[in-house]
PDB file of C-alpha atoms and ligand atoms in Angstrom:
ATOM      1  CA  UNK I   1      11.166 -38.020   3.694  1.00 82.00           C
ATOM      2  CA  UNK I   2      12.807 -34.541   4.245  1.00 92.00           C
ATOM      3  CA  UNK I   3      10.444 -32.081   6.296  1.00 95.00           C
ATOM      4  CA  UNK I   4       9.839 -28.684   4.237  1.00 97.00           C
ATOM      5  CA  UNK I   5      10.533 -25.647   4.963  1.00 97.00           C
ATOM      6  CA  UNK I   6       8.413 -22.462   6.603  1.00 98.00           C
ATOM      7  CA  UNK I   7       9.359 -19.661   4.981  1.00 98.00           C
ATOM      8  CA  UNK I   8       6.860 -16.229   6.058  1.00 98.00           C
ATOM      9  CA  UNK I   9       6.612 -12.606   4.486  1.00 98.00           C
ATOM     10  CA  UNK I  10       5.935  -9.661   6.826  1.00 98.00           C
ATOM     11  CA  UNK I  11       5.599  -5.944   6.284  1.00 96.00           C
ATOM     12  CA  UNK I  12       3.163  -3.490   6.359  1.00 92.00           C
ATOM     13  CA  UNK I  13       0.480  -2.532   4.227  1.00 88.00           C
ATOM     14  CA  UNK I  14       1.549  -1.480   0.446  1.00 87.00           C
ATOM     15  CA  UNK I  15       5.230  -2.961   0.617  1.00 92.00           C
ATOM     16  CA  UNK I  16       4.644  -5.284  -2.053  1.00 92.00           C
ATOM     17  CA  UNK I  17       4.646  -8.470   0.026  1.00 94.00           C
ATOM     18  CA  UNK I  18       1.553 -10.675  -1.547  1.00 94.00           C
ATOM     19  CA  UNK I  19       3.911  -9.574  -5.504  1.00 96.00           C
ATOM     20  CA  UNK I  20       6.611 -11.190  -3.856  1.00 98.00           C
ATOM     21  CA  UNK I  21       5.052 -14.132  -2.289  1.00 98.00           C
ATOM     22  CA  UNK I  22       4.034 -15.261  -5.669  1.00 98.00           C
ATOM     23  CA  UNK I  23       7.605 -14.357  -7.407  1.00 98.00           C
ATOM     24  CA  UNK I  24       9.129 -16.692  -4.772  1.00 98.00           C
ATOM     25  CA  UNK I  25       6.469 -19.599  -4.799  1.00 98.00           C
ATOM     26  CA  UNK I  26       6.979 -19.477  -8.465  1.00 98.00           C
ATOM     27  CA  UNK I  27      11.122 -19.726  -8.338  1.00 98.00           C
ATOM     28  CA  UNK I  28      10.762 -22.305  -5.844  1.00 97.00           C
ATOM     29  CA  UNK I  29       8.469 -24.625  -7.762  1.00 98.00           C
ATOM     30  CA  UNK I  30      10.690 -24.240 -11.237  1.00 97.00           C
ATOM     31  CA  UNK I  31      13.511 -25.183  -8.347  1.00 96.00           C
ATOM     32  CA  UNK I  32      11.650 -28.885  -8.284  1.00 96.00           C
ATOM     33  CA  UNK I  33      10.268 -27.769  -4.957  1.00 96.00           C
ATOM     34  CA  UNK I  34       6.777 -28.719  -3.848  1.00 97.00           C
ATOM     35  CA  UNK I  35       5.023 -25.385  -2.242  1.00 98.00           C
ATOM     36  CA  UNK I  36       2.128 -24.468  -0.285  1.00 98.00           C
ATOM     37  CA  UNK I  37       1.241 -20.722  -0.897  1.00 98.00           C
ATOM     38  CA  UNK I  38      -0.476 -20.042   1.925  1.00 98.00           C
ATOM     39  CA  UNK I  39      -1.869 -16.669   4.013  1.00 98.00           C
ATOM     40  CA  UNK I  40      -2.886 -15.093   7.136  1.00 98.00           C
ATOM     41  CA  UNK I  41      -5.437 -14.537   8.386  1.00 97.00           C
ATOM     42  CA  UNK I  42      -6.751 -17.670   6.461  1.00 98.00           C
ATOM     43  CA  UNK I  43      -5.344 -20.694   4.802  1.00 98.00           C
ATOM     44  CA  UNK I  44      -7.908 -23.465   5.735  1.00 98.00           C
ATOM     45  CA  UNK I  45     -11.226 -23.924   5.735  1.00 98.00           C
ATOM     46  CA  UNK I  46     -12.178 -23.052   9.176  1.00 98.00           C
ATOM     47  CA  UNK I  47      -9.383 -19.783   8.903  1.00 98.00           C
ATOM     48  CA  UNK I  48     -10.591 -18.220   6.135  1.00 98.00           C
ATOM     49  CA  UNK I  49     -14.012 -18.115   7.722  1.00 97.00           C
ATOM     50  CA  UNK I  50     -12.476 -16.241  10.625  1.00 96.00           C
ATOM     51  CA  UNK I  51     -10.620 -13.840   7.932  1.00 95.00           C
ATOM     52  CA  UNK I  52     -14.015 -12.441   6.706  1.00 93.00           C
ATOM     53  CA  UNK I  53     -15.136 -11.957  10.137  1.00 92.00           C
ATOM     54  CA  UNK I  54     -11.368 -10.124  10.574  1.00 91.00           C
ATOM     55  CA  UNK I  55     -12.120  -8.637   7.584  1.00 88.00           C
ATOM     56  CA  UNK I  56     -15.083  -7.175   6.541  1.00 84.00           C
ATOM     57  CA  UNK I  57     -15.783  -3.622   8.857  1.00 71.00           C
ATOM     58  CA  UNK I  58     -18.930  -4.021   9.676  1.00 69.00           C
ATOM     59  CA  UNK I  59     -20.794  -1.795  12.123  1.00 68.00           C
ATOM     60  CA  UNK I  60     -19.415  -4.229  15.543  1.00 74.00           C
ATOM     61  CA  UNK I  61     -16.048  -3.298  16.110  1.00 77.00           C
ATOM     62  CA  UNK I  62     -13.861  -6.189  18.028  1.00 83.00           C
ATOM     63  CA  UNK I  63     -12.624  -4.661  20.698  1.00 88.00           C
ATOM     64  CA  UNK I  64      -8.390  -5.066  20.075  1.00 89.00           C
ATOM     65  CA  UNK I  65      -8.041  -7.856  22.962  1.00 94.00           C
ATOM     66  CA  UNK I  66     -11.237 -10.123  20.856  1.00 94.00           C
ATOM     67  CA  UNK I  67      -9.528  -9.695  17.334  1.00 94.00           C
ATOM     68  CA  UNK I  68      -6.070 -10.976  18.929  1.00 96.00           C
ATOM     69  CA  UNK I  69      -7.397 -13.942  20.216  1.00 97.00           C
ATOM     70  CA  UNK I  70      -9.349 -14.278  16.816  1.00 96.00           C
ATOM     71  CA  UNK I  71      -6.203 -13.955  14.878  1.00 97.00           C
ATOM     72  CA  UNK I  72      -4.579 -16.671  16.941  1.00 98.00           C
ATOM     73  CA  UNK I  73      -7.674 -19.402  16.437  1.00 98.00           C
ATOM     74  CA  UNK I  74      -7.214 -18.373  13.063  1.00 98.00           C
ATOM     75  CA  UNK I  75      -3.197 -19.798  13.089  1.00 98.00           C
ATOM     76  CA  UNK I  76      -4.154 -22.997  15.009  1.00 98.00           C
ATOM     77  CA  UNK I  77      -6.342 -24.082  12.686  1.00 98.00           C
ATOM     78  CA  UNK I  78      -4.127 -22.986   9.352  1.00 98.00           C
ATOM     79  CA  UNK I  79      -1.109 -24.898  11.016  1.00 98.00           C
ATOM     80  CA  UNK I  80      -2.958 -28.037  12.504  1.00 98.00           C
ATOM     81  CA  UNK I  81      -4.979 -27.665   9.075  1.00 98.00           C
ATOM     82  CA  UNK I  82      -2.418 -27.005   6.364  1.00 98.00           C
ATOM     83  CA  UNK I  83       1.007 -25.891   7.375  1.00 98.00           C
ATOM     84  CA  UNK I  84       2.116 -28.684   9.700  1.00 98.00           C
ATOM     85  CA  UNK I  85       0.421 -31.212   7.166  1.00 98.00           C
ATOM     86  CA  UNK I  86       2.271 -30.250   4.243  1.00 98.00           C
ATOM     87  CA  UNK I  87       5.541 -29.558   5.897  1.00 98.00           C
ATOM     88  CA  UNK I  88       5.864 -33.295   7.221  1.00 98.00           C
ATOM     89  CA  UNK I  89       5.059 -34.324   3.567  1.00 98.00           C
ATOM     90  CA  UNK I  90       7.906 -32.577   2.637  1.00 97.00           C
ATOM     91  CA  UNK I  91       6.041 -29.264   0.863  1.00 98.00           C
ATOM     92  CA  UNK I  92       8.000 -25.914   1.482  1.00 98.00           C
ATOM     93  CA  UNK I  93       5.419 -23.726   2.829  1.00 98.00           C
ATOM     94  CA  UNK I  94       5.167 -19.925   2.060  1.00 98.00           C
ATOM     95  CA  UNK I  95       2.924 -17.576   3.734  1.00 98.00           C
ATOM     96  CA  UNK I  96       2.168 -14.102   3.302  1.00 98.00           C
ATOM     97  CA  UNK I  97       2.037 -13.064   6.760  1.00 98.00           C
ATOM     98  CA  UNK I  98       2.017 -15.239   9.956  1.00 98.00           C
ATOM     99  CA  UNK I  99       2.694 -14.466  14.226  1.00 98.00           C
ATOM    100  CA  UNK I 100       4.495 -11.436  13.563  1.00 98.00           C
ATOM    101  CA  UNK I 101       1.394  -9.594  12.063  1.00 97.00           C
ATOM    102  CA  UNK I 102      -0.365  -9.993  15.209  1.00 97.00           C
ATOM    103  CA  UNK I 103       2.478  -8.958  17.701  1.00 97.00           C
ATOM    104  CA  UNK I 104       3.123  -5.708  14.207  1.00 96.00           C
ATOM    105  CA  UNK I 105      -0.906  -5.190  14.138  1.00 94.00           C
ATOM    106  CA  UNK I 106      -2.404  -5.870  17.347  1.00 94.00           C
ATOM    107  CA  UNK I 107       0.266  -5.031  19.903  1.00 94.00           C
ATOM    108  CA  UNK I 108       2.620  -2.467  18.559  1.00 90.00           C
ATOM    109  CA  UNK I 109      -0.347  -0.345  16.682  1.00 82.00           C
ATOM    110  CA  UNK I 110      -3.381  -2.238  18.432  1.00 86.00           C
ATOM    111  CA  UNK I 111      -1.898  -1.206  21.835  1.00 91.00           C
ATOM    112  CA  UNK I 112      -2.016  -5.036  23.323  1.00 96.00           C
ATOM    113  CA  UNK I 113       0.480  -5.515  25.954  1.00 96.00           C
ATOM    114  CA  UNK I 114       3.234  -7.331  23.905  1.00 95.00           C
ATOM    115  CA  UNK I 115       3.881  -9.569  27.243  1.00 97.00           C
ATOM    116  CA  UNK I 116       0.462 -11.506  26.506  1.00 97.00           C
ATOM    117  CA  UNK I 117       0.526 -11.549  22.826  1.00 97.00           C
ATOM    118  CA  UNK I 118       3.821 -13.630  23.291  1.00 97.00           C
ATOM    119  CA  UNK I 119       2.154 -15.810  25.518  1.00 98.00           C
ATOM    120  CA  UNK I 120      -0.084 -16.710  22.917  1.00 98.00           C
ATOM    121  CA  UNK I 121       2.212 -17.355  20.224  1.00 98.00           C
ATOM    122  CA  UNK I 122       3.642 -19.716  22.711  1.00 98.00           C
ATOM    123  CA  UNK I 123       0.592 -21.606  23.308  1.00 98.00           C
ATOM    124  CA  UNK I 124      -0.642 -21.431  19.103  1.00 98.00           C
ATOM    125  CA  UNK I 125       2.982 -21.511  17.386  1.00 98.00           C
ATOM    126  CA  UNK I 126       5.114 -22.842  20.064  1.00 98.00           C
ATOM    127  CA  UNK I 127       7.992 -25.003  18.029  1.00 98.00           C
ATOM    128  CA  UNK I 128       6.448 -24.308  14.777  1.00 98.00           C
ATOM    129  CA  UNK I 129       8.029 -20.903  14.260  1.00 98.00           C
ATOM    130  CA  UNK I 130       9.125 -20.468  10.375  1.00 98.00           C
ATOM    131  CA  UNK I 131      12.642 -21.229   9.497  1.00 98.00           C
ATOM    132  CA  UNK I 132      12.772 -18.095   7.732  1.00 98.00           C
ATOM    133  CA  UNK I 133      11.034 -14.773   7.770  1.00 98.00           C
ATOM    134  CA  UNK I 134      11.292 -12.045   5.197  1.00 98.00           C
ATOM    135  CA  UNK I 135      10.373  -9.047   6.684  1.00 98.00           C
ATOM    136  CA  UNK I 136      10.028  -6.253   3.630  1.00 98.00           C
ATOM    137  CA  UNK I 137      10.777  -2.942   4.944  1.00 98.00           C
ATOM    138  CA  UNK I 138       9.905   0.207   3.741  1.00 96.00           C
ATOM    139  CA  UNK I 139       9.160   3.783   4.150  1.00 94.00           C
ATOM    140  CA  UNK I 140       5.165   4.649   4.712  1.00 91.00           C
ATOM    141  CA  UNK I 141       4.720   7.164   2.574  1.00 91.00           C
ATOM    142  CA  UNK I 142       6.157   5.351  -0.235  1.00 91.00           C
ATOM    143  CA  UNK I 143       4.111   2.035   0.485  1.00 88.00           C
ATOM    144  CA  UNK I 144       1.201   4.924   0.435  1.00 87.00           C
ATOM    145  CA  UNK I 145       2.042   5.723  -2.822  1.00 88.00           C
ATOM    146  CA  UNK I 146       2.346   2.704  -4.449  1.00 86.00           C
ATOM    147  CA  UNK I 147      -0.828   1.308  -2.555  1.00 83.00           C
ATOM    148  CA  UNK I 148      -2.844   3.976  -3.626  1.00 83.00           C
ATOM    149  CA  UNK I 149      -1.305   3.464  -7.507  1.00 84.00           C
ATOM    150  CA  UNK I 150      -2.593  -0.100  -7.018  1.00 81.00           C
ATOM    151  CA  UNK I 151      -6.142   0.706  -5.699  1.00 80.00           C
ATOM    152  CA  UNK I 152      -7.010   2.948  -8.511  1.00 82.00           C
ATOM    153  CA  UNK I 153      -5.959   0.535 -11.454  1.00 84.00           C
ATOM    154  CA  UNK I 154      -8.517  -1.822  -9.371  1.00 80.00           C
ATOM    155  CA  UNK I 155     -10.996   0.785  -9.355  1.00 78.00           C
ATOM    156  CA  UNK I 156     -10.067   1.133 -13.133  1.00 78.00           C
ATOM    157  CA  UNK I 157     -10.751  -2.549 -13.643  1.00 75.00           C
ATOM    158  CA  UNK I 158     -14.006  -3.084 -11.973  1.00 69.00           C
ATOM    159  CA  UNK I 159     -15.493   0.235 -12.782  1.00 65.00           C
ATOM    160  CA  UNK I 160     -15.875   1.445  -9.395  1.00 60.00           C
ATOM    161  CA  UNK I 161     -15.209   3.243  -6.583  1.00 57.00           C
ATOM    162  CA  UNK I 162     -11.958   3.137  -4.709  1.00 55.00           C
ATOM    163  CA  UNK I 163     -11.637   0.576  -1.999  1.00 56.00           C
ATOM    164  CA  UNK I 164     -12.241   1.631   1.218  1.00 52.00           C
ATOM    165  CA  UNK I 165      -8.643   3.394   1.663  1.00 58.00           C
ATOM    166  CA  UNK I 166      -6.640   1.075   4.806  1.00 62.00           C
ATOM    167  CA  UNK I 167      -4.622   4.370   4.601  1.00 60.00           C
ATOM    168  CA  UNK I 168      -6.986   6.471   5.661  1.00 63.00           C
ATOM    169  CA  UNK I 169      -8.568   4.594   8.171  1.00 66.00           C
ATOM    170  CA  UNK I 170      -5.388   3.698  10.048  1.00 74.00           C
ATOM    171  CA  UNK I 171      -2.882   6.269   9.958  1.00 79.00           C
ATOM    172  CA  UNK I 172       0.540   7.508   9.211  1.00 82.00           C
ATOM    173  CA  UNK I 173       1.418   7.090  12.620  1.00 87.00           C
ATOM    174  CA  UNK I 174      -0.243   3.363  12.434  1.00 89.00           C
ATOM    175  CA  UNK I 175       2.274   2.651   9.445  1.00 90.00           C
ATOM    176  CA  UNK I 176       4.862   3.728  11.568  1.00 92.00           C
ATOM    177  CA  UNK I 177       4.585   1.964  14.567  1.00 93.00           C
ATOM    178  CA  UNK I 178       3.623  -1.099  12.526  1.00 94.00           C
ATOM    179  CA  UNK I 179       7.721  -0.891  10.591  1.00 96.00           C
ATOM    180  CA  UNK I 180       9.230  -0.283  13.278  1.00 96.00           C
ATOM    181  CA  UNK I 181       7.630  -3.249  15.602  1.00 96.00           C
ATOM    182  CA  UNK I 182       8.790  -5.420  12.537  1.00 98.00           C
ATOM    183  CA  UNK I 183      11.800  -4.014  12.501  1.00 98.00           C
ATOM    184  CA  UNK I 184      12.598  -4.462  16.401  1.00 97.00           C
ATOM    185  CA  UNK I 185      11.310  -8.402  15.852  1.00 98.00           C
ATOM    186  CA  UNK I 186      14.187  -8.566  13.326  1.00 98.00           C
ATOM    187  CA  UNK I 187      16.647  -7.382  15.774  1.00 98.00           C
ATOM    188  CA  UNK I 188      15.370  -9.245  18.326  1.00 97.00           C
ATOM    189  CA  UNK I 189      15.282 -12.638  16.197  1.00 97.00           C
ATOM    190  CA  UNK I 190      18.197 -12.373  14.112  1.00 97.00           C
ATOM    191  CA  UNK I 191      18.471 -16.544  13.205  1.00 96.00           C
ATOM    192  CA  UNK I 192      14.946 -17.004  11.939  1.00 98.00           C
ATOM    193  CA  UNK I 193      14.664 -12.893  10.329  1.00 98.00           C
ATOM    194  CA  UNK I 194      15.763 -11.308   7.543  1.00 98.00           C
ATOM    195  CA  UNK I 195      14.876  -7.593   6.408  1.00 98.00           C
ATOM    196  CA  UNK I 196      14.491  -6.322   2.741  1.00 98.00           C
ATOM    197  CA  UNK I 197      14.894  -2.974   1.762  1.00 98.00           C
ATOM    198  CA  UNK I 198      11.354  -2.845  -0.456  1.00 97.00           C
ATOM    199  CA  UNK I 199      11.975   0.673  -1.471  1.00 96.00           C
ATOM    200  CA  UNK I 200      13.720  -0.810  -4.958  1.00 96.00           C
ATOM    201  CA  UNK I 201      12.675  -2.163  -7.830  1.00 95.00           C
ATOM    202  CA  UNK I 202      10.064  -5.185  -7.923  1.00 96.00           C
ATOM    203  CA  UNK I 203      12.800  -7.165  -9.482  1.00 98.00           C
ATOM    204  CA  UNK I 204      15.332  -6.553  -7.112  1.00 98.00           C
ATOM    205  CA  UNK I 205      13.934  -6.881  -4.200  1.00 98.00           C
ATOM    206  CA  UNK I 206      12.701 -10.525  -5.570  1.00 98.00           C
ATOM    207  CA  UNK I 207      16.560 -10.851  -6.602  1.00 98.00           C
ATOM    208  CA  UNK I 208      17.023 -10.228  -2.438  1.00 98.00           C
ATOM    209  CA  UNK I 209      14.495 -12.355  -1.346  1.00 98.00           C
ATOM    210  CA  UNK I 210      15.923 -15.574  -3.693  1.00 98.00           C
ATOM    211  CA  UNK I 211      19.770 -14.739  -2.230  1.00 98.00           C
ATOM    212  CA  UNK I 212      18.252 -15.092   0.987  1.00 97.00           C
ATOM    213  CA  UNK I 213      16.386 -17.831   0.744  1.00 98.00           C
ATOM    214  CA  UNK I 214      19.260 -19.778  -1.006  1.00 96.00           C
ATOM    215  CA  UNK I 215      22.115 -18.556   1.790  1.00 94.00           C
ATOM    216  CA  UNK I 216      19.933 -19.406   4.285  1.00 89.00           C
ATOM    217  CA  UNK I 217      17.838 -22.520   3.420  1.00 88.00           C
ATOM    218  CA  UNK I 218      20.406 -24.373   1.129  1.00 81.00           C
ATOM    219  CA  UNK I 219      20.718 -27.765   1.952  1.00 61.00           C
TER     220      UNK I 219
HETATM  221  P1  TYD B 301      -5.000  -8.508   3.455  1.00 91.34           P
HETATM  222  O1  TYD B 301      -6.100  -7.962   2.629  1.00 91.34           O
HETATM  223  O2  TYD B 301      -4.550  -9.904   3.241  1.00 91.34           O
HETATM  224  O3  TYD B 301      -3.816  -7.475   3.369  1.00 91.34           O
HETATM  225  P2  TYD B 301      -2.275  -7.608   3.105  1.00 91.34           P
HETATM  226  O4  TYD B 301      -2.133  -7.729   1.615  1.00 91.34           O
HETATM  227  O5  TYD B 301      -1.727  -6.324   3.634  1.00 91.34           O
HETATM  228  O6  TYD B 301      -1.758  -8.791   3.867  1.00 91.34           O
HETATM  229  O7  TYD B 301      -5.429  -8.300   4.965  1.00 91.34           O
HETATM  230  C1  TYD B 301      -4.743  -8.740   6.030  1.00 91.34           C
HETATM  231  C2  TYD B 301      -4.907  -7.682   7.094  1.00 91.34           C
HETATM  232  O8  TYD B 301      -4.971  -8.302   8.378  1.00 91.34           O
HETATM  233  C3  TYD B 301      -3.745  -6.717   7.124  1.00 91.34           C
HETATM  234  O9  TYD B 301      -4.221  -5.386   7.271  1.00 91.34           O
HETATM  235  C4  TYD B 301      -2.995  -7.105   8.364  1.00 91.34           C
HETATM  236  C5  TYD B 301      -4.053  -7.683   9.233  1.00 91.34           C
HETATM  237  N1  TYD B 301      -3.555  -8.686  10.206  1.00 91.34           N
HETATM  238  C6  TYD B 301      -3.570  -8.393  11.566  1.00 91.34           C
HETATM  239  O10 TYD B 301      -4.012  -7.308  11.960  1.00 91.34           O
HETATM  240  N2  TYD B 301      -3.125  -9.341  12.453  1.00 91.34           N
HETATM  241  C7  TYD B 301      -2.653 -10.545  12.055  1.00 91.34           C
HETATM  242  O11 TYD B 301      -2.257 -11.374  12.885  1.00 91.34           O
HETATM  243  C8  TYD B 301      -2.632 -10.841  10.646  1.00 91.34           C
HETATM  244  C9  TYD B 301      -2.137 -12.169  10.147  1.00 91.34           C
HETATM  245  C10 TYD B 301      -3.097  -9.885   9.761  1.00 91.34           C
END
């Protein structure tokens, strides 16, 4: 039996990333492929119970060093739990977001010393890096925009208030450090990464994402 594949999606908040997820799980599965669609923080049992604690602000902040370490007991259990699993049954496994949210997140904006975040993905990833990451790129204030867009047709929906607004809370300067740590991973890890100019249409940047996939992952 042929192993799957690990394909991830990185970016930053508001670049359309979960859309295109979805978009490619889909194409992949009318392909005749088998797929996981998967996320971080999450993806198994035990992981998405960490993800609410990641999650949900309550009044006990993690201090930045805590929530790394969280996000990486998150990983071990959704590969040991789900990736690994399905990829030696031969499922192609997509998830939105994986290791290079935490070294984006938690070391370029969190201020962790990169040097120890890599030791971790070391010890949590170590060989199981994805054969492919998409890393959607795009400018802040236009993944500001369109968040925002999306977060009041939500509010629309249910009736209610705005979500608490990510934007707000973090930063322009937090969306900026965040795209261009992604952007510097890319550079640095040209054979597994792959960047996407998100900035166009929702269509064409899924037309992107397939080329890519295809070029890189045919058999
Ligand atoms: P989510 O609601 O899934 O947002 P998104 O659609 O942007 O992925 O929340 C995931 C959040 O967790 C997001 O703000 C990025 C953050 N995160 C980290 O800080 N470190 C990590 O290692 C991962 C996987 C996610």
């Amino acid at each position: 039996m042929e192993r799957g594949r690990f394909i991830t999606l990185e970016g930053g908040d508001g670049v359309g990333k979960s859309t295109q997820a979805r978009r490619l799980v889909a194409r992949l599965r009318a392909a005749g492929h088998e797929c996981l669609a998967t996320r971080e923080p999450g993806g198994a049992p035990f992981a998405e119970r960490l993800r609410t604690l990641l999650l949900e602000h309550g009044q006990e902040a993690a201090t930045p060093l805590a929530e790394a370490l969280v996000f990486n007991a998150a990983r071990a259990d959704h590969l040991a739990a789900a990736i690994l699993p399905a990829l030696e049954r031969g499922v192609w496994v997509i998830s939105d977001r994986f290791a290079d949210s935490t070294r984006a997140y938690q070391g370029a904006a969190g201020g962790i010393d990169d040097a120890v975040l890599r030791r971790l993905e070391e010890i949590v990833v170590g060989p199981h890096r994805p054969d492919l990451t998409i890393i959607l790129d795009l400018d802040p204030e236009l993944a500001e925009a369109r968040w925002r867009q999306r977060a009041r047709e939500a509010a629309d929906e249910r009736g209610g208030a705005l979500a608490l607004d990510r934007f707000e809370r973090e930063g322009r300067k937090f969306q900026a450090r965040l795209r261009a740590e992604f952007l510097k991973i890319a550079a640095e890890d040209p054979g597994r990464c792959r960047v996407v100019d998100a900035g166009r249409s929702e269509d064409e940047v899924a037309e992107e994402v397939w080329r890519l996939v295809s070029e890189v992952l045919a058999p």
